[in-house]
Short mmCIF file of C-alpha atoms in Angstrom, two decimals:
data_model
loop_
_atom_site.label_atom_id
_atom_site.label_comp_id
_atom_site.label_asym_id
_atom_site.label_seq_id
_atom_site.Cartn_x
_atom_site.Cartn_y
_atom_site.Cartn_z
CA MET A 16 61.26 84.55 -54.30
CA THR A 17 57.52 84.04 -54.29
CA LYS A 18 55.47 84.35 -57.42
CA ILE A 19 52.23 86.31 -56.89
CA VAL A 20 49.40 87.82 -58.90
CA GLU A 21 47.55 91.02 -58.04
CA LYS A 22 43.97 89.78 -57.78
CA HIS A 23 41.72 92.35 -56.09
CA PRO A 24 42.38 96.11 -56.52
CA ARG A 25 42.55 98.11 -53.28
CA PHE A 26 39.32 100.00 -54.03
CA ILE A 27 37.34 96.81 -54.46
CA ARG A 28 38.73 95.37 -51.22
CA TRP A 29 37.68 98.46 -49.25
CA ALA A 30 34.23 98.56 -50.83
CA HIS A 31 33.80 94.82 -50.19
CA TRP A 32 34.73 95.00 -46.52
CA LEU A 33 32.76 98.19 -45.93
CA ASN A 34 29.72 96.58 -47.45
CA PHE A 35 29.91 93.70 -45.01
CA PRO A 36 28.98 95.66 -41.83
CA LEU A 37 26.74 98.09 -43.75
CA LEU A 38 24.60 95.32 -45.23
CA GLY A 39 24.72 93.58 -41.86
CA LEU A 40 23.34 96.70 -40.15
CA MET A 41 20.62 97.07 -42.80
CA ILE A 42 19.48 93.47 -42.29
CA TRP A 43 19.74 93.73 -38.50
CA SER A 44 17.69 96.96 -38.35
CA GLY A 45 15.29 95.50 -40.92
CA ILE A 46 14.59 92.58 -38.61
CA LEU A 47 13.87 95.00 -35.73
CA ILE A 48 11.24 96.57 -38.04
CA TYR A 49 9.91 93.24 -39.34
CA TRP A 50 8.00 92.33 -36.16
CA ALA A 51 5.61 95.27 -36.37
CA ASN A 52 3.86 93.74 -39.38
CA ASP A 53 2.61 90.19 -39.75
CA MET A 54 2.36 90.12 -43.55
CA TYR A 55 5.67 88.34 -44.21
CA TRP A 56 5.41 84.65 -44.96
CA VAL A 57 8.72 83.74 -43.35
CA GLY A 58 8.41 83.47 -39.62
CA ILE A 59 11.53 84.22 -37.60
CA PRO A 60 11.30 82.14 -34.38
CA GLU A 61 10.50 84.70 -31.70
CA ALA A 62 12.33 83.07 -28.80
CA LEU A 63 15.50 82.89 -30.88
CA ALA A 64 15.10 86.50 -31.99
CA VAL A 65 14.75 87.76 -28.41
CA ARG A 66 17.87 85.85 -27.39
CA LEU A 67 19.82 87.34 -30.30
CA GLY A 68 18.56 90.86 -29.56
CA LEU A 69 16.50 90.91 -32.75
CA ASP A 70 13.15 91.54 -31.09
CA TYR A 71 10.45 94.13 -31.84
CA ARG A 72 12.15 97.54 -31.68
CA LEU A 73 10.45 99.53 -34.42
CA ALA A 74 11.69 103.03 -33.56
CA GLU A 75 15.30 101.88 -33.11
CA GLY A 76 15.14 99.79 -36.27
CA MET A 77 13.81 102.66 -38.35
CA GLY A 78 16.43 105.01 -36.92
CA TRP A 79 19.27 102.73 -37.97
CA HIS A 80 17.72 101.73 -41.28
CA PHE A 81 17.25 105.30 -42.50
CA PHE A 82 20.72 106.29 -41.31
CA VAL A 83 22.77 103.38 -42.64
CA MET A 84 20.92 103.42 -45.96
CA TRP A 85 23.07 106.41 -46.97
CA PRO A 86 26.55 104.89 -46.53
CA PHE A 87 25.21 101.57 -47.87
CA ALA A 88 23.93 103.22 -51.05
CA LEU A 89 26.98 105.47 -51.39
CA ASN A 90 29.44 102.59 -51.02
CA GLY A 91 27.50 100.53 -53.54
CA PHE A 92 27.38 103.45 -55.95
CA CYS A 93 31.15 104.06 -55.70
CA TYR A 94 31.80 100.34 -56.15
CA VAL A 95 29.69 100.13 -59.30
CA CYS A 96 31.32 103.28 -60.70
CA TYR A 97 34.74 101.80 -60.02
CA LEU A 98 33.79 98.57 -61.78
CA ALA A 99 32.53 100.55 -64.76
CA PHE A 100 35.51 102.89 -65.15
CA SER A 101 38.33 100.50 -64.26
CA GLY A 102 37.09 97.79 -66.63
CA GLU A 103 36.92 95.34 -63.71
CA TRP A 104 33.29 94.71 -64.65
CA ARG A 105 34.62 92.41 -67.38
CA GLU A 106 35.80 90.04 -64.66
CA LEU A 107 32.28 89.87 -63.19
CA ALA A 108 29.87 90.08 -66.09
CA PRO A 109 28.65 86.69 -67.29
CA ASP A 110 28.37 85.93 -70.99
CA ARG A 111 26.16 83.51 -72.83
CA ALA A 112 28.37 80.51 -72.07
CA SER A 113 28.47 81.36 -68.36
CA PHE A 114 25.07 79.91 -67.56
CA LEU A 115 25.91 76.39 -68.66
CA GLU A 116 29.41 76.65 -67.21
CA ALA A 117 27.98 77.85 -63.90
CA LEU A 118 25.78 74.77 -63.78
CA LEU A 119 28.83 72.55 -64.38
CA VAL A 120 30.80 74.38 -61.65
CA THR A 121 27.89 73.92 -59.26
CA LEU A 122 27.67 70.20 -60.04
CA HIS A 123 31.42 69.94 -59.47
CA ASP A 124 31.24 71.75 -56.14
CA LEU A 125 28.39 69.47 -55.05
CA ARG A 126 30.68 66.54 -55.96
CA LEU A 127 28.33 65.32 -58.65
CA ARG A 128 30.87 65.86 -61.40
CA LYS A 129 34.63 65.41 -61.58
CA GLU A 130 35.87 67.96 -64.10
CA LEU A 131 35.69 71.74 -63.87
CA PRO A 132 35.13 73.75 -67.03
CA PRO A 133 38.18 75.90 -67.83
CA GLN A 134 38.11 79.21 -65.95
CA ARG A 135 38.22 82.42 -67.96
CA GLY A 136 39.57 85.33 -65.91
CA LYS A 137 39.67 85.78 -62.13
CA PHE A 138 36.38 84.10 -61.42
CA ASN A 139 34.61 80.98 -62.61
CA ALA A 140 31.19 81.19 -64.22
CA ALA A 141 29.29 80.40 -61.03
CA GLN A 142 31.15 83.21 -59.26
CA ARG A 143 30.40 85.61 -62.08
CA LEU A 144 26.69 84.88 -61.84
CA ALA A 145 26.67 85.02 -58.05
CA TYR A 146 28.62 88.29 -57.77
CA THR A 147 26.70 90.01 -60.56
CA GLY A 148 23.51 88.76 -58.94
CA ALA A 149 24.57 90.17 -55.56
CA ILE A 150 25.16 93.60 -57.11
CA LEU A 151 21.73 93.48 -58.77
CA LEU A 152 20.18 92.42 -55.45
CA GLY A 153 21.82 95.38 -53.74
CA MET A 154 20.29 97.68 -56.33
CA ALA A 155 16.93 95.94 -55.97
CA ALA A 156 17.10 96.46 -52.20
CA LEU A 157 17.51 100.21 -52.75
CA VAL A 158 14.76 100.44 -55.36
CA THR A 159 12.17 98.38 -53.45
CA GLY A 160 13.20 100.19 -50.28
CA LEU A 161 12.54 103.59 -51.83
CA ALA A 162 9.11 102.39 -52.99
CA ILE A 163 8.20 101.56 -49.37
CA TYR A 164 9.92 104.58 -47.83
CA LYS A 165 8.19 107.17 -50.08
CA PRO A 166 5.06 105.54 -51.56
CA VAL A 167 3.51 108.95 -52.28
CA GLN A 168 6.47 111.01 -53.51
CA ALA A 169 7.86 108.00 -55.41
CA GLY A 170 4.37 106.69 -56.11
CA TRP A 171 5.19 105.84 -59.73
CA LEU A 172 7.89 103.49 -58.51
CA THR A 173 5.58 101.87 -55.97
CA TRP A 174 3.03 101.41 -58.73
CA LEU A 175 5.66 99.87 -61.05
CA LEU A 176 6.55 97.33 -58.37
CA GLY A 177 2.92 96.27 -58.05
CA GLY A 178 1.86 98.45 -55.14
CA TYR A 179 2.85 99.20 -51.57
CA GLU A 180 2.35 95.73 -50.11
CA ALA A 181 3.96 94.01 -53.09
CA ALA A 182 6.99 96.30 -52.73
CA ARG A 183 7.27 95.29 -49.07
CA ARG A 184 7.24 91.62 -49.96
CA GLU A 185 9.80 92.21 -52.71
CA HIS A 186 12.05 94.13 -50.31
CA PHE A 187 11.85 91.26 -47.85
CA LEU A 188 12.51 88.70 -50.59
CA VAL A 189 15.58 90.64 -51.75
CA MET A 190 16.89 90.54 -48.16
CA LEU A 191 16.36 86.77 -48.01
CA ALA A 192 18.18 86.35 -51.31
CA LEU A 193 21.10 88.46 -50.05
CA ALA A 194 21.21 86.41 -46.86
CA GLY A 195 21.23 83.27 -49.01
CA PHE A 196 24.07 84.67 -51.11
CA PHE A 197 25.98 85.46 -47.93
CA ALA A 198 25.59 81.91 -46.60
CA VAL A 199 26.82 80.30 -49.83
CA HIS A 200 29.57 82.92 -50.21
CA VAL A 201 31.01 82.28 -46.73
CA THR A 202 30.82 78.50 -47.24
CA GLN A 203 32.66 78.74 -50.54
CA VAL A 204 35.30 81.11 -49.15
CA ILE A 205 36.00 78.65 -46.34
CA ARG A 206 36.22 75.81 -48.87
CA ALA A 207 38.55 77.80 -51.13
CA GLY A 208 41.04 78.38 -48.33
CA TRP A 209 43.51 80.94 -47.06
CA ASN A 210 45.21 81.94 -50.31
CA ASN A 211 41.87 82.95 -51.80
CA PHE A 212 40.69 84.74 -48.64
CA ARG A 213 43.99 86.57 -48.21
CA ALA A 214 43.55 88.04 -51.70
CA MET A 215 40.49 89.98 -50.49
CA VAL A 216 42.50 91.24 -47.51
CA ALA A 217 45.90 92.02 -49.02
CA GLY A 218 45.15 91.93 -52.72
CA TYR A 219 47.58 89.26 -53.88
CA GLU A 220 47.35 85.54 -54.48
CA VAL A 221 50.44 83.32 -54.31
CA VAL A 222 50.95 81.37 -57.53
CA GLU A 223 54.02 79.36 -56.50
CA LYS A 224 56.61 79.45 -53.76
CA MET C 2 46.52 88.70 -64.36
CA LYS C 3 50.15 89.73 -64.25
CA THR C 4 52.52 87.69 -62.14
CA SER C 5 55.47 89.15 -60.27
CA ASP C 6 58.20 87.89 -58.00
CA ILE C 7 58.56 89.19 -54.49
CA GLU C 8 60.72 88.36 -51.46
CA PRO C 9 58.81 86.32 -48.84
CA GLY C 10 59.75 88.87 -46.14
CA LYS C 11 58.28 91.76 -48.05
CA LEU C 12 55.18 89.75 -48.78
CA ARG C 13 54.70 89.00 -45.09
CA ALA C 14 55.07 92.68 -44.27
CA ARG C 15 52.45 93.52 -46.86
CA LEU C 16 50.01 90.99 -45.43
CA LEU C 17 50.57 92.19 -41.87
CA ARG C 18 50.01 95.78 -42.95
CA SER C 19 46.69 94.87 -44.60
CA LEU C 20 45.57 92.75 -41.66
CA GLY C 21 46.52 95.49 -39.22
CA LEU C 22 44.68 98.13 -41.16
CA GLY C 23 41.65 95.87 -41.47
CA LEU C 24 41.56 95.11 -37.76
CA ALA C 25 41.97 98.79 -36.92
CA ALA C 26 39.10 99.67 -39.25
CA ALA C 27 36.95 96.94 -37.72
CA ALA C 28 37.73 98.19 -34.20
CA LEU C 29 36.91 101.74 -35.26
CA GLY C 30 33.63 100.66 -36.86
CA GLY C 31 32.67 98.56 -33.84
CA SER C 32 33.40 101.43 -31.46
CA LEU C 33 31.40 103.80 -33.64
CA PHE C 34 28.43 101.43 -33.49
CA LEU C 35 28.59 101.10 -29.71
CA TRP C 36 29.13 104.84 -29.31
CA ILE C 37 25.95 105.55 -31.30
CA LYS C 38 23.97 102.82 -29.54
CA ARG C 39 25.02 103.67 -25.99
CA GLY C 40 25.69 107.37 -26.29
CA ALA C 41 23.46 110.39 -25.74
CA SER C 42 19.94 110.25 -27.05
CA ASP C 43 17.47 112.88 -28.20
CA ASP C 44 13.79 112.13 -27.52
CA GLY C 45 14.38 108.40 -27.33
CA ALA C 46 16.59 108.07 -30.41
CA PRO C 47 20.40 107.94 -30.30
CA LEU C 48 21.63 111.42 -31.20
CA PRO C 49 23.24 110.54 -34.58
CA LEU C 50 20.09 108.65 -35.63
CA ARG C 51 17.94 111.64 -34.63
CA ARG C 52 20.23 113.85 -36.73
CA ALA C 53 19.83 111.44 -39.64
CA PHE C 54 16.02 111.70 -39.32
CA GLN C 55 16.39 115.47 -39.46
CA VAL C 56 18.69 115.40 -42.50
CA ASN C 57 16.27 113.05 -44.28
CA GLU C 58 13.44 115.40 -43.34
CA LYS C 59 15.28 118.38 -44.89
CA ILE C 60 15.81 116.47 -48.12
CA TRP C 61 12.27 115.12 -48.40
CA ALA C 62 10.54 118.29 -47.25
CA ARG C 63 12.33 120.11 -50.06
CA LEU C 64 11.41 117.44 -52.63
CA GLN C 65 7.83 117.12 -51.39
CA SER C 66 5.36 117.97 -54.11
CA GLU C 67 1.59 118.32 -54.21
CA ARG C 68 1.48 114.76 -55.53
CA LEU C 69 -1.51 112.83 -54.24
CA SER C 70 -1.53 109.50 -52.52
CA VAL C 71 -2.87 107.34 -55.36
CA ALA C 72 -6.65 106.90 -55.55
CA ARG C 73 -7.87 103.38 -54.77
CA PRO C 74 -11.27 101.72 -55.30
CA GLU C 75 -13.62 102.53 -52.43
CA PRO C 76 -13.92 99.86 -49.74
CA PRO C 77 -17.42 98.48 -49.01
CA GLU C 78 -19.62 101.01 -47.28
CA GLY C 79 -19.72 100.56 -43.54
CA GLN C 80 -16.57 98.43 -43.37
CA GLU C 81 -15.04 99.25 -40.01
CA PRO C 82 -11.50 100.63 -40.35
CA ARG C 83 -8.83 98.71 -38.48
CA PHE C 84 -8.54 99.81 -34.87
CA ASN C 85 -4.91 99.99 -33.79
CA GLY C 86 -4.77 102.09 -30.64
CA GLY C 87 -6.88 104.18 -28.34
CA LEU C 88 -4.38 106.75 -27.13
CA GLY C 89 -6.20 109.91 -26.14
CA LEU C 90 -9.62 108.25 -26.44
CA GLU C 91 -9.93 106.87 -22.92
CA ASP C 92 -12.18 109.61 -21.54
CA GLU C 93 -15.89 109.69 -22.34
CA VAL C 94 -16.92 112.71 -24.37
CA ASP C 95 -20.36 114.12 -25.02
CA LEU C 96 -20.69 113.89 -28.80
CA GLU C 97 -23.93 115.95 -28.72
CA ASP C 98 -22.14 118.92 -27.28
CA TYR C 99 -18.67 118.56 -28.80
CA THR C 100 -16.53 121.47 -29.86
CA VAL C 101 -13.04 121.80 -31.28
CA ARG C 102 -10.98 124.56 -29.74
CA VAL C 103 -9.02 126.53 -32.32
CA GLU C 104 -6.19 128.91 -31.36
CA SER C 105 -4.57 131.12 -33.94
CA GLY C 106 -2.60 134.13 -32.74
CA GLU C 107 -4.93 136.02 -30.41
CA ARG C 108 -8.06 134.36 -31.81
CA ARG C 109 -9.97 131.67 -29.98
CA LEU C 110 -12.82 129.69 -31.60
CA ASN C 111 -14.97 126.82 -30.45
CA LEU C 112 -16.36 125.00 -33.46
CA ASP C 113 -18.96 122.29 -33.37
CA VAL C 114 -19.13 119.51 -35.94
CA ALA C 115 -22.07 121.13 -37.72
CA ALA C 116 -19.89 124.15 -38.42
CA LEU C 117 -17.24 121.89 -39.96
CA ARG C 118 -19.84 120.00 -41.98
CA ALA C 119 -21.07 123.30 -43.39
CA LEU C 120 -17.67 123.87 -45.04
CA PRO C 121 -16.91 122.54 -48.56
CA GLN C 122 -16.84 118.74 -48.44
CA THR C 123 -14.08 116.63 -49.93
CA SER C 124 -13.74 112.87 -50.16
CA TYR C 125 -10.87 110.54 -51.03
CA SER C 126 -10.32 106.84 -51.17
CA THR C 127 -6.68 105.93 -50.73
CA ASP C 128 -4.16 103.95 -48.70
CA PHE C 129 -3.88 104.61 -45.00
CA ARG C 130 -0.37 103.49 -44.06
CA CYS C 131 0.64 102.61 -40.55
CA ILE C 132 4.23 103.08 -39.41
CA GLU C 133 4.08 99.43 -38.34
CA GLY C 134 3.99 98.48 -42.00
CA TRP C 135 0.38 97.49 -42.64
CA SER C 136 -1.89 99.53 -44.82
CA GLU C 137 -5.55 99.54 -45.76
CA VAL C 138 -7.72 101.40 -48.19
CA LEU C 139 -9.99 103.95 -46.52
CA GLN C 140 -12.62 106.21 -47.96
CA TYR C 141 -12.87 109.34 -45.89
CA LYS C 142 -14.89 112.51 -46.10
CA GLY C 143 -14.50 115.89 -44.48
CA THR C 144 -13.25 119.34 -45.13
CA ARG C 145 -9.81 120.16 -46.42
CA PHE C 146 -7.65 121.66 -43.70
CA SER C 147 -6.79 124.46 -46.14
CA ASP C 148 -10.53 125.18 -46.70
CA PHE C 149 -11.03 125.25 -42.95
CA MET C 150 -8.15 127.74 -42.56
CA ASP C 151 -9.53 129.99 -45.30
CA ALA C 152 -13.13 129.84 -44.08
CA TYR C 153 -12.25 130.87 -40.53
CA GLY C 154 -9.25 133.02 -41.33
CA VAL C 155 -6.99 131.04 -39.01
CA GLY C 156 -3.46 129.70 -39.41
CA ARG C 157 -1.98 132.89 -40.83
CA LYS C 158 -0.16 135.74 -39.23
CA SER C 159 -1.26 139.37 -39.70
CA ASP C 160 0.98 139.66 -42.78
CA GLY C 161 -0.82 136.71 -44.39
CA THR C 162 2.01 134.17 -44.16
CA PRO C 163 1.03 130.85 -42.61
CA TYR C 164 2.48 129.64 -39.35
CA ARG C 165 5.16 126.97 -39.79
CA TYR C 166 3.50 124.29 -37.71
CA VAL C 167 0.10 123.00 -36.72
CA GLY C 168 -0.43 121.28 -33.39
CA LEU C 169 -3.37 118.97 -32.71
CA GLU C 170 -4.46 117.32 -29.46
CA THR C 171 -7.15 114.99 -28.22
CA PRO C 172 -9.61 116.54 -25.71
CA ASP C 173 -7.88 114.80 -22.79
CA GLY C 174 -4.40 115.76 -24.06
CA GLY C 175 -3.42 112.09 -24.02
CA TYR C 176 -2.32 112.14 -27.67
CA TYR C 177 -0.85 115.01 -29.61
CA VAL C 178 0.88 115.57 -32.92
CA SER C 179 2.55 118.40 -34.77
CA ILE C 180 2.84 118.69 -38.53
CA ASP C 181 4.57 121.05 -40.95
CA MET C 182 2.29 123.56 -42.65
CA LYS C 183 3.12 122.41 -46.18
CA SER C 184 1.79 118.94 -45.41
CA MET C 185 -1.28 120.37 -43.66
CA LEU C 186 -2.10 122.38 -46.81
CA HIS C 187 -1.90 119.25 -48.99
CA PRO C 188 -5.27 118.70 -50.74
CA GLN C 189 -5.70 115.25 -49.17
CA THR C 190 -5.29 116.53 -45.60
CA LEU C 191 -8.82 116.58 -44.23
CA LEU C 192 -10.63 117.23 -40.97
CA THR C 193 -12.62 114.05 -41.36
CA TYR C 194 -16.05 113.13 -39.99
CA GLU C 195 -16.89 110.09 -42.12
CA GLU C 196 -14.96 106.94 -42.97
CA ASN C 197 -16.18 104.30 -45.41
CA GLY C 198 -19.48 106.13 -45.78
CA ARG C 199 -20.35 106.20 -42.08
CA PRO C 200 -19.80 108.74 -39.31
CA LEU C 201 -16.62 108.00 -37.38
CA SER C 202 -16.93 105.34 -34.71
CA ASP C 203 -15.73 106.10 -31.19
CA GLU C 204 -12.74 103.84 -31.70
CA ASN C 205 -11.71 105.71 -34.82
CA GLY C 206 -11.98 109.16 -33.35
CA ALA C 207 -15.60 110.39 -33.35
CA PRO C 208 -16.73 113.00 -34.02
CA VAL C 209 -13.84 114.50 -36.02
CA ARG C 210 -10.31 113.34 -36.73
CA LEU C 211 -7.41 114.34 -38.93
CA MET C 212 -6.64 112.26 -42.03
CA ILE C 213 -3.28 112.95 -43.65
CA PRO C 214 -2.39 110.10 -46.01
CA ILE C 215 0.94 111.66 -47.05
CA LYS C 216 2.19 110.81 -43.55
CA TYR C 217 2.25 107.63 -41.51
CA GLY C 218 -0.99 106.99 -39.60
CA ILE C 219 0.58 108.14 -36.31
CA LYS C 220 0.00 111.70 -37.55
CA SER C 221 -3.71 111.19 -38.34
CA LEU C 222 -4.85 112.18 -34.86
CA LYS C 223 -8.20 110.79 -33.75
CA ARG C 224 -10.82 112.94 -31.97
CA VAL C 225 -9.42 116.41 -32.52
CA GLY C 226 -10.01 118.48 -29.39
CA ARG C 227 -7.62 121.35 -30.01
CA ILE C 228 -5.97 122.84 -33.06
CA PHE C 229 -3.30 125.50 -32.69
CA PHE C 230 -0.73 127.22 -34.87
CA SER C 231 2.86 128.07 -34.07
CA ASP C 232 6.24 128.89 -35.53
CA GLU C 233 7.79 126.74 -32.82
CA ARG C 234 7.42 123.03 -33.34
CA PRO C 235 4.67 121.83 -30.96
CA PRO C 236 5.18 118.55 -29.08
CA ASP C 237 4.55 115.27 -30.86
CA TYR C 238 3.72 112.06 -29.00
CA TRP C 239 5.69 109.53 -31.06
CA ALA C 240 8.55 111.87 -31.95
CA GLU C 241 9.17 112.01 -28.17
CA ARG C 242 9.43 108.23 -28.19
CA GLY C 243 12.21 107.66 -30.68
CA TYR C 244 10.27 107.99 -33.94
CA ASP C 245 10.87 110.30 -36.88
CA TRP C 246 8.96 113.55 -36.39
CA TYR C 247 8.46 114.17 -40.11
CA SER C 248 7.14 110.70 -41.00
CA GLY C 249 6.34 111.82 -44.55
CA LEU C 250 5.57 109.31 -47.25
#
């Protein structure tokens, strides 16, 4: 017999894996749009972009962006509702102690510290902060996006965000932060190994054989 | 988290089921993407993306209010607005003897700029937003499109209801747009003859252009040569090239 724990509920696994291509398509189509305006302070190397098929294609980019935004938002909305109603949010929400603990976890993972603080629940404090942050970034992407998409009809929102150009910069910054989250996330998943990864596929984690 | 005991064989079956389902979903998603990307297109946009534009248009056209594009401090007088494209402006025109052709039902009018200047004047200073993403503050002066319609009794059918669409073209027909009537009746939609306190330059559409700040700049046609009204959607240059026809902000 193998001893297992049920780690990730089915709903969360589906929402997680759906979000992967949806966010990917949003970033991809966003980069197709990016070239039409030279206000962003991060320069994507053009030769690389052309090779990767990420060159200036404004019409195509806008078409995809304003199509995929719906399933992206809907999936995120369902995910957040599930977290709220199932009580799973308790596994993600940081508390006051999480900030210091997250720092200690980070130092440990960077091999600057030997001990790990004791983990409370499914995720350690650094994970709690990172996952909660990713959800907030997803919401911020929608809000800043709306401020750019409808700066007249949602003019109050655009104003709140500091104006049309500021909202654009914020939207871009949110994308960079999500891309940064993704890079760290994938690195950490690889480091954590198969048992951890399998839990997001099949739901269970093996405790002992 | 609760622990439970399970036979290794059953566990393997469970994993394979999840992996299989995941791979099938990934294959389905990938095929869907390629099907959209490589499948039929409608005016330069893949068909499902064109449909999405149209669904978004339905939603936003319904929600669209009379809300104004927010007033901004006037730019310095005489500052030349950014020039971003000369479509429809290639041919020389005689500005001394310029008329705008107006077609509404059976009526045909040829209006010179003096006639437009004689109508009530309106001025705004607000953001002009390009579909490329840049924006700039422009002060512009002209006559509201709604005032123009009322003054000349055009744009309405015999029963008084307005036509659904307005079409506008440059004199050479090289650039053309069509816009929904609700947006054309918006108070900031002006037949414009001055920008930043000066008469329009050739580059920016002398002697008269449309300014409609509740839409992307692609709709603010320069050098209006022809205005016509229709219940059928007239052609639109960029909508034929993969862009959203509505382009409302």
